[in-house]
PDB file of C-alpha atoms in Angstrom:
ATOM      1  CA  UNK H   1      70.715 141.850 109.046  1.00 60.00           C
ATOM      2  CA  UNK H   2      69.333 138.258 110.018  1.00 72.00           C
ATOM      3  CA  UNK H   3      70.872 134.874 111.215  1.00 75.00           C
ATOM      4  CA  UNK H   4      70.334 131.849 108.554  1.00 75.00           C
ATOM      5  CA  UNK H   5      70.800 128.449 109.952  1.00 73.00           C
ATOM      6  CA  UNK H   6      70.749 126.037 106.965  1.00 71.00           C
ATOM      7  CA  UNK H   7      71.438 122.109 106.953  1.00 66.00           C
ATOM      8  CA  UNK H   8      74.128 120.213 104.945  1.00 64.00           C
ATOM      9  CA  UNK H   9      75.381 116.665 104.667  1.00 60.00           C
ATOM     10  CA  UNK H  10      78.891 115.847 105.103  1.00 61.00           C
ATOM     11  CA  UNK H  11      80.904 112.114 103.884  1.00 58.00           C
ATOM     12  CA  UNK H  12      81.929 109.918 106.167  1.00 62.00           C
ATOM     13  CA  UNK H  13      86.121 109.857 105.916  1.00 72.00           C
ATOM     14  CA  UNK H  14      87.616 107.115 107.657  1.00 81.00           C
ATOM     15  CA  UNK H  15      91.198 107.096 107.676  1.00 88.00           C
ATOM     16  CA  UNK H  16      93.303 105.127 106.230  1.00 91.00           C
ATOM     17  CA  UNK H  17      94.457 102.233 105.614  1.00 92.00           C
ATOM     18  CA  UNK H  18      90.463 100.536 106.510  1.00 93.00           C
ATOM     19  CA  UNK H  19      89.885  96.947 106.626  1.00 92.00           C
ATOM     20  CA  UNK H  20      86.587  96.003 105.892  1.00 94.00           C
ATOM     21  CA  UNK H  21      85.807  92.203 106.829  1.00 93.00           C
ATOM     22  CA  UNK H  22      81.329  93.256 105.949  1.00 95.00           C
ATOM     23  CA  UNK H  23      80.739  91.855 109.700  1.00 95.00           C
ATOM     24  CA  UNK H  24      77.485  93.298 109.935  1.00 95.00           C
ATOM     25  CA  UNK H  25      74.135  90.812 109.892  1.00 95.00           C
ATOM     26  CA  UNK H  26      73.937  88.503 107.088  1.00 95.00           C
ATOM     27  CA  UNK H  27      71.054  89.327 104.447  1.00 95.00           C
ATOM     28  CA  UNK H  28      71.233  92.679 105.185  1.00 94.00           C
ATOM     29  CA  UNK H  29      71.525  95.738 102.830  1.00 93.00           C
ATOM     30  CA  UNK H  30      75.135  96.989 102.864  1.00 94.00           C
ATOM     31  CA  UNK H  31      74.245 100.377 102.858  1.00 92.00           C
ATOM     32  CA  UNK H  32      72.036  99.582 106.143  1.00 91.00           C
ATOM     33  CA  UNK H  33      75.403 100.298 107.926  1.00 91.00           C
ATOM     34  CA  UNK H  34      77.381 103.341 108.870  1.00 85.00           C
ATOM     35  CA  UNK H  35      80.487 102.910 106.934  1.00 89.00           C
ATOM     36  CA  UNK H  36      78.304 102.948 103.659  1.00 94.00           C
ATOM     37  CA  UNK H  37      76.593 105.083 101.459  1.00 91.00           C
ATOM     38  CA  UNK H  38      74.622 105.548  98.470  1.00 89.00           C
ATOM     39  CA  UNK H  39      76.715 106.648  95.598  1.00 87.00           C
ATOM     40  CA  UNK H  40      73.409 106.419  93.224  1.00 82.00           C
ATOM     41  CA  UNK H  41      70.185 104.649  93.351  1.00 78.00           C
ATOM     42  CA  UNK H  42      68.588 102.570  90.615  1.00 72.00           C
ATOM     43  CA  UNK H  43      64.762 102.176  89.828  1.00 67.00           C
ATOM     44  CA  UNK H  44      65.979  98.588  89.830  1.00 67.00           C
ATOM     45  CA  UNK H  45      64.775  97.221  93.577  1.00 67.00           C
ATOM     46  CA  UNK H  46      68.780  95.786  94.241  1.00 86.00           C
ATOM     47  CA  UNK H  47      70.610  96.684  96.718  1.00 91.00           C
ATOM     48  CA  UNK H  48      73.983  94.740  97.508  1.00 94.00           C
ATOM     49  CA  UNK H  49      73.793  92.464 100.368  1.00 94.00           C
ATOM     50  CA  UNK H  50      75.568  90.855 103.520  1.00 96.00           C
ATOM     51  CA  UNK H  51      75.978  87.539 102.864  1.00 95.00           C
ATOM     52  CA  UNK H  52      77.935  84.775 104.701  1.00 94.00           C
ATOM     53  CA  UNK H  53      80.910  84.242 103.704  1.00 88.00           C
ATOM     54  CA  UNK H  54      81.442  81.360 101.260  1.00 84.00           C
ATOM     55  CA  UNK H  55      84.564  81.854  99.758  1.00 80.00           C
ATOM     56  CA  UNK H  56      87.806  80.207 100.591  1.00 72.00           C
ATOM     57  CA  UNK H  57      91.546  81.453 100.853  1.00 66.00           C
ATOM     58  CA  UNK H  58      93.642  81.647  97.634  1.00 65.00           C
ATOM     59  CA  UNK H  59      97.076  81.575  98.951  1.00 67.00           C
ATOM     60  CA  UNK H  60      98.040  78.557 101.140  1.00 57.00           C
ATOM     61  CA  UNK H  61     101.375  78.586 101.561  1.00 54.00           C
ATOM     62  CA  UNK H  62     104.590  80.737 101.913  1.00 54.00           C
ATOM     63  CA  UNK H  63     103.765  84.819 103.006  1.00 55.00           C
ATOM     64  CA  UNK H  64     100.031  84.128 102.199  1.00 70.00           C
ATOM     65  CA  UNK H  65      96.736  86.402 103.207  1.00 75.00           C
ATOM     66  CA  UNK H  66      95.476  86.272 106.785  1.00 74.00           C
ATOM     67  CA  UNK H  67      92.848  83.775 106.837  1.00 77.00           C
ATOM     68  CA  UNK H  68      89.395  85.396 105.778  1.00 82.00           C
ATOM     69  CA  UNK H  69      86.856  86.741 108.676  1.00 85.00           C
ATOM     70  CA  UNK H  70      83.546  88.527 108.820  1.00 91.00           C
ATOM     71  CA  UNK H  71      81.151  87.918 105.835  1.00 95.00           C
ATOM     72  CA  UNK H  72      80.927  89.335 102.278  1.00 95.00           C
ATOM     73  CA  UNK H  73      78.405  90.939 100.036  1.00 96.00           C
ATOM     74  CA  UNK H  74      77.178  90.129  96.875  1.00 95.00           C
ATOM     75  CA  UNK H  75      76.452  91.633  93.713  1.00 94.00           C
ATOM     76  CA  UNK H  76      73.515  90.815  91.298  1.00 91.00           C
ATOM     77  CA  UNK H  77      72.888  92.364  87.809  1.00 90.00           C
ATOM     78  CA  UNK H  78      71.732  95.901  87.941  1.00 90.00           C
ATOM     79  CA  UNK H  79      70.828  97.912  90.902  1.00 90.00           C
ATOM     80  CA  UNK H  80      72.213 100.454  93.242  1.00 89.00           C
ATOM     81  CA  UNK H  81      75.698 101.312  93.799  1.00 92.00           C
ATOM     82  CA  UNK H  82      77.140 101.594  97.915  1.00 94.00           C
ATOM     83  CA  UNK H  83      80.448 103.549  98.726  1.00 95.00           C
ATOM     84  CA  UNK H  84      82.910 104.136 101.411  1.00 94.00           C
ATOM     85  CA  UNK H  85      84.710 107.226 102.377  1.00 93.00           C
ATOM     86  CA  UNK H  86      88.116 107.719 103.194  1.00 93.00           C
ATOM     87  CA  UNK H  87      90.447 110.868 104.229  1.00 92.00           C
ATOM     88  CA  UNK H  88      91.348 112.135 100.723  1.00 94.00           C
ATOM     89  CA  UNK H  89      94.285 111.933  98.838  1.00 95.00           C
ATOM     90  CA  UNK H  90      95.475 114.563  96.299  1.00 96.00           C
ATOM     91  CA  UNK H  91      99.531 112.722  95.746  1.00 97.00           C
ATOM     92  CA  UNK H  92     100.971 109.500  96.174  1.00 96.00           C
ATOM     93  CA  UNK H  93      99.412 106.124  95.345  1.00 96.00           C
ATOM     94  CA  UNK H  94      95.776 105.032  96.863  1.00 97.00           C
ATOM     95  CA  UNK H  95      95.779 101.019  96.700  1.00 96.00           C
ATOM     96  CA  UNK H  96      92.802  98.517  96.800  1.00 97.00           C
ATOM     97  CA  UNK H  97      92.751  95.024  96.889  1.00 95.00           C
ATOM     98  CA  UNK H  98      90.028  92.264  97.922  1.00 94.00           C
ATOM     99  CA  UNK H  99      89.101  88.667  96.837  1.00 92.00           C
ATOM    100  CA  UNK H 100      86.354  87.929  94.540  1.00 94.00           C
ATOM    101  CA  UNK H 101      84.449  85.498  92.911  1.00 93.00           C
ATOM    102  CA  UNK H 102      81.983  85.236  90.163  1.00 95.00           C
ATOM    103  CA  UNK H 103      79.124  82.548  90.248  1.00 94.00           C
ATOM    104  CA  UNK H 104      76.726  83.216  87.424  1.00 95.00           C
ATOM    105  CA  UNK H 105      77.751  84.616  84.389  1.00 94.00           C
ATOM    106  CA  UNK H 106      74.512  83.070  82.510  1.00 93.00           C
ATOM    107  CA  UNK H 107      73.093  86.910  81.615  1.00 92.00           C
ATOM    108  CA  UNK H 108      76.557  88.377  81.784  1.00 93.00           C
ATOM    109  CA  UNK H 109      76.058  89.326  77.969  1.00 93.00           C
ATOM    110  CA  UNK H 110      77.534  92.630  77.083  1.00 94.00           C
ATOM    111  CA  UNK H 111      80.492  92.232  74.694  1.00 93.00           C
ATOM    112  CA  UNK H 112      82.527  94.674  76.274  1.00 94.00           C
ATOM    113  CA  UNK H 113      81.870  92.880  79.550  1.00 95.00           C
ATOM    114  CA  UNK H 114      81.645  95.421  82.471  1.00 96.00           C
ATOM    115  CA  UNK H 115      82.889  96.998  85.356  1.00 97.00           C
ATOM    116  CA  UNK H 116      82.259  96.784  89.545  1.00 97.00           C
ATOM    117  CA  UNK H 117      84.475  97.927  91.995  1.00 97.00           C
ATOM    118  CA  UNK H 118      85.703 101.656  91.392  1.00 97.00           C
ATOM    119  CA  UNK H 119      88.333 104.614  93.443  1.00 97.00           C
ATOM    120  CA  UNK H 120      86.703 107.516  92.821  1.00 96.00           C
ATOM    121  CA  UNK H 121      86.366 111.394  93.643  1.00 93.00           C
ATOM    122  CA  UNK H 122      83.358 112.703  95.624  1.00 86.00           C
ATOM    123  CA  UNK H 123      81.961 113.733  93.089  1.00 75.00           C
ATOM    124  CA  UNK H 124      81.683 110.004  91.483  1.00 75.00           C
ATOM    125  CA  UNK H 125      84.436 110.637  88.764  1.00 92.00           C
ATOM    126  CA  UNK H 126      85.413 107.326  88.053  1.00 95.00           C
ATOM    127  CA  UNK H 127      89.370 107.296  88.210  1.00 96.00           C
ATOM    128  CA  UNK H 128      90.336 103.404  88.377  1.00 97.00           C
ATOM    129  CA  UNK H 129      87.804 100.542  86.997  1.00 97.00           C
ATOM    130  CA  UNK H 130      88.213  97.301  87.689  1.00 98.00           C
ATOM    131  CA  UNK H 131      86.295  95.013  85.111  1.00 98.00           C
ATOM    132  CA  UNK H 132      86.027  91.429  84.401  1.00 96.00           C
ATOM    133  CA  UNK H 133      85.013  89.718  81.163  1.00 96.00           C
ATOM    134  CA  UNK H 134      84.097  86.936  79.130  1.00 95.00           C
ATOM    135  CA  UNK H 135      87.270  85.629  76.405  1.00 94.00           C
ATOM    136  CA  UNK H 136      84.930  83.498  74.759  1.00 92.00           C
ATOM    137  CA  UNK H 137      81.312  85.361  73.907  1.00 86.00           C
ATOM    138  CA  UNK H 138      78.595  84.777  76.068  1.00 86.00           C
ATOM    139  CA  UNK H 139      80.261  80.745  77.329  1.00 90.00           C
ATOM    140  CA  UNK H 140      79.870  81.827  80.768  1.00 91.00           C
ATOM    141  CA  UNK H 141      82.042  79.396  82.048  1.00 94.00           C
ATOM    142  CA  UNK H 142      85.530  81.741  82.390  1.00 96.00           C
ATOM    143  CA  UNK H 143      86.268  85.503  82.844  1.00 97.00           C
ATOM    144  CA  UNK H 144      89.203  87.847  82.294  1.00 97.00           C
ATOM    145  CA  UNK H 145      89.984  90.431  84.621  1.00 97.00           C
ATOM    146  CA  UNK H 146      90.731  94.340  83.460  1.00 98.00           C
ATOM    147  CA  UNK H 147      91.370  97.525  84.420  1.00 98.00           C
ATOM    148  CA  UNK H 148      90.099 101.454  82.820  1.00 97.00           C
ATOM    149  CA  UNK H 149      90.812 105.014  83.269  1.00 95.00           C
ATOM    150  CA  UNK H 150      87.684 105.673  81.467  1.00 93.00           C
ATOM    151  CA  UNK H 151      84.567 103.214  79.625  1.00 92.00           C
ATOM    152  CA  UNK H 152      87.342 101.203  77.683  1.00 93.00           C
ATOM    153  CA  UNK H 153      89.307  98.375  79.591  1.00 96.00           C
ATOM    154  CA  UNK H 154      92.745  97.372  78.730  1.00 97.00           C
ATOM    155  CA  UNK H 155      92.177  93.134  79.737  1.00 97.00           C
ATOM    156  CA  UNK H 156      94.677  91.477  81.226  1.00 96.00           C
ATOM    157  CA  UNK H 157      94.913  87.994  78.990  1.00 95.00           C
ATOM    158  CA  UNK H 158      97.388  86.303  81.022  1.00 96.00           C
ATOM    159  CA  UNK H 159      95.276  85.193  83.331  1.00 95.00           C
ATOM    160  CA  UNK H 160      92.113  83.466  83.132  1.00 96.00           C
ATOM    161  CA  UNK H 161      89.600  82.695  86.157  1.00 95.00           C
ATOM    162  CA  UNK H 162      86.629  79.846  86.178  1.00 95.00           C
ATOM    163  CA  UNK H 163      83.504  80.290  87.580  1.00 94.00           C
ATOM    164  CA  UNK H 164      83.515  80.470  91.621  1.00 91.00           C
ATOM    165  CA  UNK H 165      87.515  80.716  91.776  1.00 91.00           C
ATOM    166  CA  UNK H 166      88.607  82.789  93.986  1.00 90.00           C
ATOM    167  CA  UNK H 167      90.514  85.802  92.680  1.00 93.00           C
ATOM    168  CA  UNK H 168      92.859  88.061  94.533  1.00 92.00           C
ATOM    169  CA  UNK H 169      93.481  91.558  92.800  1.00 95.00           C
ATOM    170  CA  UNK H 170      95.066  94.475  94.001  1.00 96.00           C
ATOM    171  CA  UNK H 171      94.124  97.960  92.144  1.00 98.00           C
ATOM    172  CA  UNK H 172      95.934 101.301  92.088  1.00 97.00           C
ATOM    173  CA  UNK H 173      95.083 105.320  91.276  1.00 97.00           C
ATOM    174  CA  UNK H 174      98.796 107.063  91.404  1.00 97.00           C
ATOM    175  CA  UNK H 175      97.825 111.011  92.130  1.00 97.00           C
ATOM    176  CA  UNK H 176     101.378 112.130  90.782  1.00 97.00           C
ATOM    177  CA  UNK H 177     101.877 110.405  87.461  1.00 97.00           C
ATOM    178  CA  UNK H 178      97.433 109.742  87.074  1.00 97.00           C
ATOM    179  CA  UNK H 179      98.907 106.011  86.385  1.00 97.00           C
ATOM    180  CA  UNK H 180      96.548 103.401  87.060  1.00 98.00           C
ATOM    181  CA  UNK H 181      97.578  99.342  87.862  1.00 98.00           C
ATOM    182  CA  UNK H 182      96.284  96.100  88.208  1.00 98.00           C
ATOM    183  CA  UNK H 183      97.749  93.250  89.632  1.00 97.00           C
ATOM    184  CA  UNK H 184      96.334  89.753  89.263  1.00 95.00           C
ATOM    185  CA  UNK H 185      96.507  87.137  91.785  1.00 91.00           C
ATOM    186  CA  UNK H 186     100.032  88.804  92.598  1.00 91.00           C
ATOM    187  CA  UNK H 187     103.006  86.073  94.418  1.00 87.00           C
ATOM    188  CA  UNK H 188     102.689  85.443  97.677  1.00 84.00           C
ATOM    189  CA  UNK H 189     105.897  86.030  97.889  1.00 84.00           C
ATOM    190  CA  UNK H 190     105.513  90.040  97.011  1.00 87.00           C
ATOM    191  CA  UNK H 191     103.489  90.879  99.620  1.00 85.00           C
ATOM    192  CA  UNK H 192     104.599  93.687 102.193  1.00 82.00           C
ATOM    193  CA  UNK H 193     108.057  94.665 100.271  1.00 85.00           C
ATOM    194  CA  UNK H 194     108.605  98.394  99.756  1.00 87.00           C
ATOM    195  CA  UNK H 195     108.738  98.475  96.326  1.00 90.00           C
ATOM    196  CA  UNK H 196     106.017  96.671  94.589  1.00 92.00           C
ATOM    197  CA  UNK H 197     105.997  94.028  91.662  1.00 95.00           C
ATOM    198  CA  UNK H 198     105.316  94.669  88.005  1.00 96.00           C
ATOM    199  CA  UNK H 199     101.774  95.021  87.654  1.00 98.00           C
ATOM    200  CA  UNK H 200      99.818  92.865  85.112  1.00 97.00           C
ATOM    201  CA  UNK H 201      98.167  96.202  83.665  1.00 98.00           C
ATOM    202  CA  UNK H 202      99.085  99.597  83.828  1.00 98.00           C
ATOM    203  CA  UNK H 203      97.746 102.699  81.938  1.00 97.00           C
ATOM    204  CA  UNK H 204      98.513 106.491  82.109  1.00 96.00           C
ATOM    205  CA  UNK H 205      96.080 109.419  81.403  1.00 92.00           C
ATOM    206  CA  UNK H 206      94.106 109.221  84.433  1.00 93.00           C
ATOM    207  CA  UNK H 207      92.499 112.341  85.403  1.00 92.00           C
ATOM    208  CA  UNK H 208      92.258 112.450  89.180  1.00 93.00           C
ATOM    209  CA  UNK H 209      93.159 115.242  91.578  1.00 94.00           C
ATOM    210  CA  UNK H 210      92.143 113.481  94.407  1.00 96.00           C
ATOM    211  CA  UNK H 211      90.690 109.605  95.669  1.00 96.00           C
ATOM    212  CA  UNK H 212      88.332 109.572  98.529  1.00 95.00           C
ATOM    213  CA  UNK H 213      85.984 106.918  97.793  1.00 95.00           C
ATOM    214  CA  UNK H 214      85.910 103.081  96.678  1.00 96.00           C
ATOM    215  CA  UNK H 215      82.484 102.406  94.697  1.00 96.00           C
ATOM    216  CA  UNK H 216      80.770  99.173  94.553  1.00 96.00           C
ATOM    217  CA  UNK H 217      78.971  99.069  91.073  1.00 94.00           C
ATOM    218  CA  UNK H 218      75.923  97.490  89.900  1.00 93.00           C
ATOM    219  CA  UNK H 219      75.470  98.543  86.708  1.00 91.00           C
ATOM    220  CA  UNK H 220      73.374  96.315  84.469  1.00 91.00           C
ATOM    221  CA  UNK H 221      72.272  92.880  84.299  1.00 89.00           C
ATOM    222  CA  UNK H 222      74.008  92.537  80.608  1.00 94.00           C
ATOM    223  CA  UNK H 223      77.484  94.085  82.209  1.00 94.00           C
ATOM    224  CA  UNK H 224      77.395  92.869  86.039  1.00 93.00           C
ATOM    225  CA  UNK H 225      77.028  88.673  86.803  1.00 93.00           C
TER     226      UNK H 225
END
C-alpha cells in the first residue's frame, strides 16, 4: 500500500445575500482580488477593471436605492470573463440586480446584440443572460435590455435606455419552476415587499439544478460595448 497526497483547487462560496460595492484600488484588474475569479481567459489582453465610480443614482425619490459607494468596473469589447462564488442553490429563486451603463456602442455591431452579466453553475452553464441591444441597427445612440435561457434573447421593448443612462435591472434563475425574469428599472415603490412585481420578461425552460456563480462576460468586441 502507499500514501498519495495530491493537490486540488476549491471555489470561493461566499454566502449569501453579498454586496459588492468593487472597493478595491481603482485601475486595477478585478480578478486581482479575492472575491474573483477567472471563469475563462481570452488571447485578447482585457481584463475588466476597477474604475472610479462615475455613475449616478437612478431613483431619487420615494423607497429609492441606498446612495452608491465603492467604485465600479468596466467592460470593453472582448476579453476575459471574472466570476464570484456563492453557497449554492439547488431550489428557490437566486436574484441579481446592479446598475449599469453603456458609453460606447460605436463597434457594438452584432445584430443579435450580446450578452454580459450571467448566474451560472460551476461548471459555466449559462442559466440566466442578461443582454442589451441596439433597436435601430448599428445607430449606437440607444439600447434595449433582454434576458436568455440559452444564445437567443427574448428583448424587453418597453423600455428603451440612451447612451450613459443609468439602468437599474434586477435578474432571476427560479431552481423549482427553471423560470427565468427580468425586471427593468422596476418602481421604487416595489422594493423590499414579499411578493415581487410582474417582471418585464419572463421565460421557462431553463435547465439549472443549481446557481453558484454570477459571470461577468466579455465576449466580443461586435457583441460587448
Amino acid at each position: 500500500s502507499c500514501d498519495v497526497t495530491r493537490n486540488i483547487s476549491s471555489p470561493i462560496c461566499y454566502p449569501l445575500p453579498i454586496l459588492e460595492t468593487f472597493s478595491y484600488t481603482a485601475d486595477t484588474d478585478l480578478i486581482s482580488n479575492p472575491l474573483w475569479q477567472d471563469a475563462s481567459t481570452s488571447s485578447t489582453p482585457n481584463n475588466i477593471q476597477v474604475k472610479a465610480s462615475t455613475l449616478g443614482s437612478y431613483y431619487t425619490s420615494g423607497n429609492q436605492l441606498p446612495a452608491f459607494s465603492g467604485n465600479m468596473v468596466s467592460l470593453v469589447g472582448g476579453g476575459s470573463d471574472p466570476y464570484i462564488g456563492f453557497e449554492g442553490k439547488t431550489s428557490g429563486v437566486v436574484y441579481a440586480s446592479f446598475t449599469f451603463h453603456v458609453t460606447d456602442m460605436s463597434n457594438f455591431s452584432n445584430a443579435n446584440g450580446g450578452y454580459f452579466a450571467v448566474l451560472a453553475e460551476s461548471n459555466t452553464s449559462f442559466r440566466s443572460r442578461l443582454w442589451i441591444k441596439d433597436p435601430v441597427a448599428n445607430e449606437g445612440l440607444t439600447f434595449n435590455v433582454g434576458i436568455s435561457t440559452g444564445s437567443t434573447a427574448t428583448i424587453h421593448t418597453g423600455f428603451t435606455a440612451n447612451l450613459a443612462e443609468p439602468v437599474f435591472v434586477v435578474m432571476s434563475y427560479n431552481l423549482d419552476t427553471d423560470e427565468v425574469k427580468l425586471w427593468t428599472v422596476p418602481d421604487a415603490a416595489t422594493f423590499g415587499t414579499n411578493t415581487p412585481p410582474t417582471a418585464n420578461v419572463t421565460l421557462t425552460g431553463g435547465s439549472g439544478n443549481e446557481i453558484n456563480r454570477f459571470i461577468l462576460r466579455q465576449d466580443s468586441t461586435s457583441e460587448t460595448p
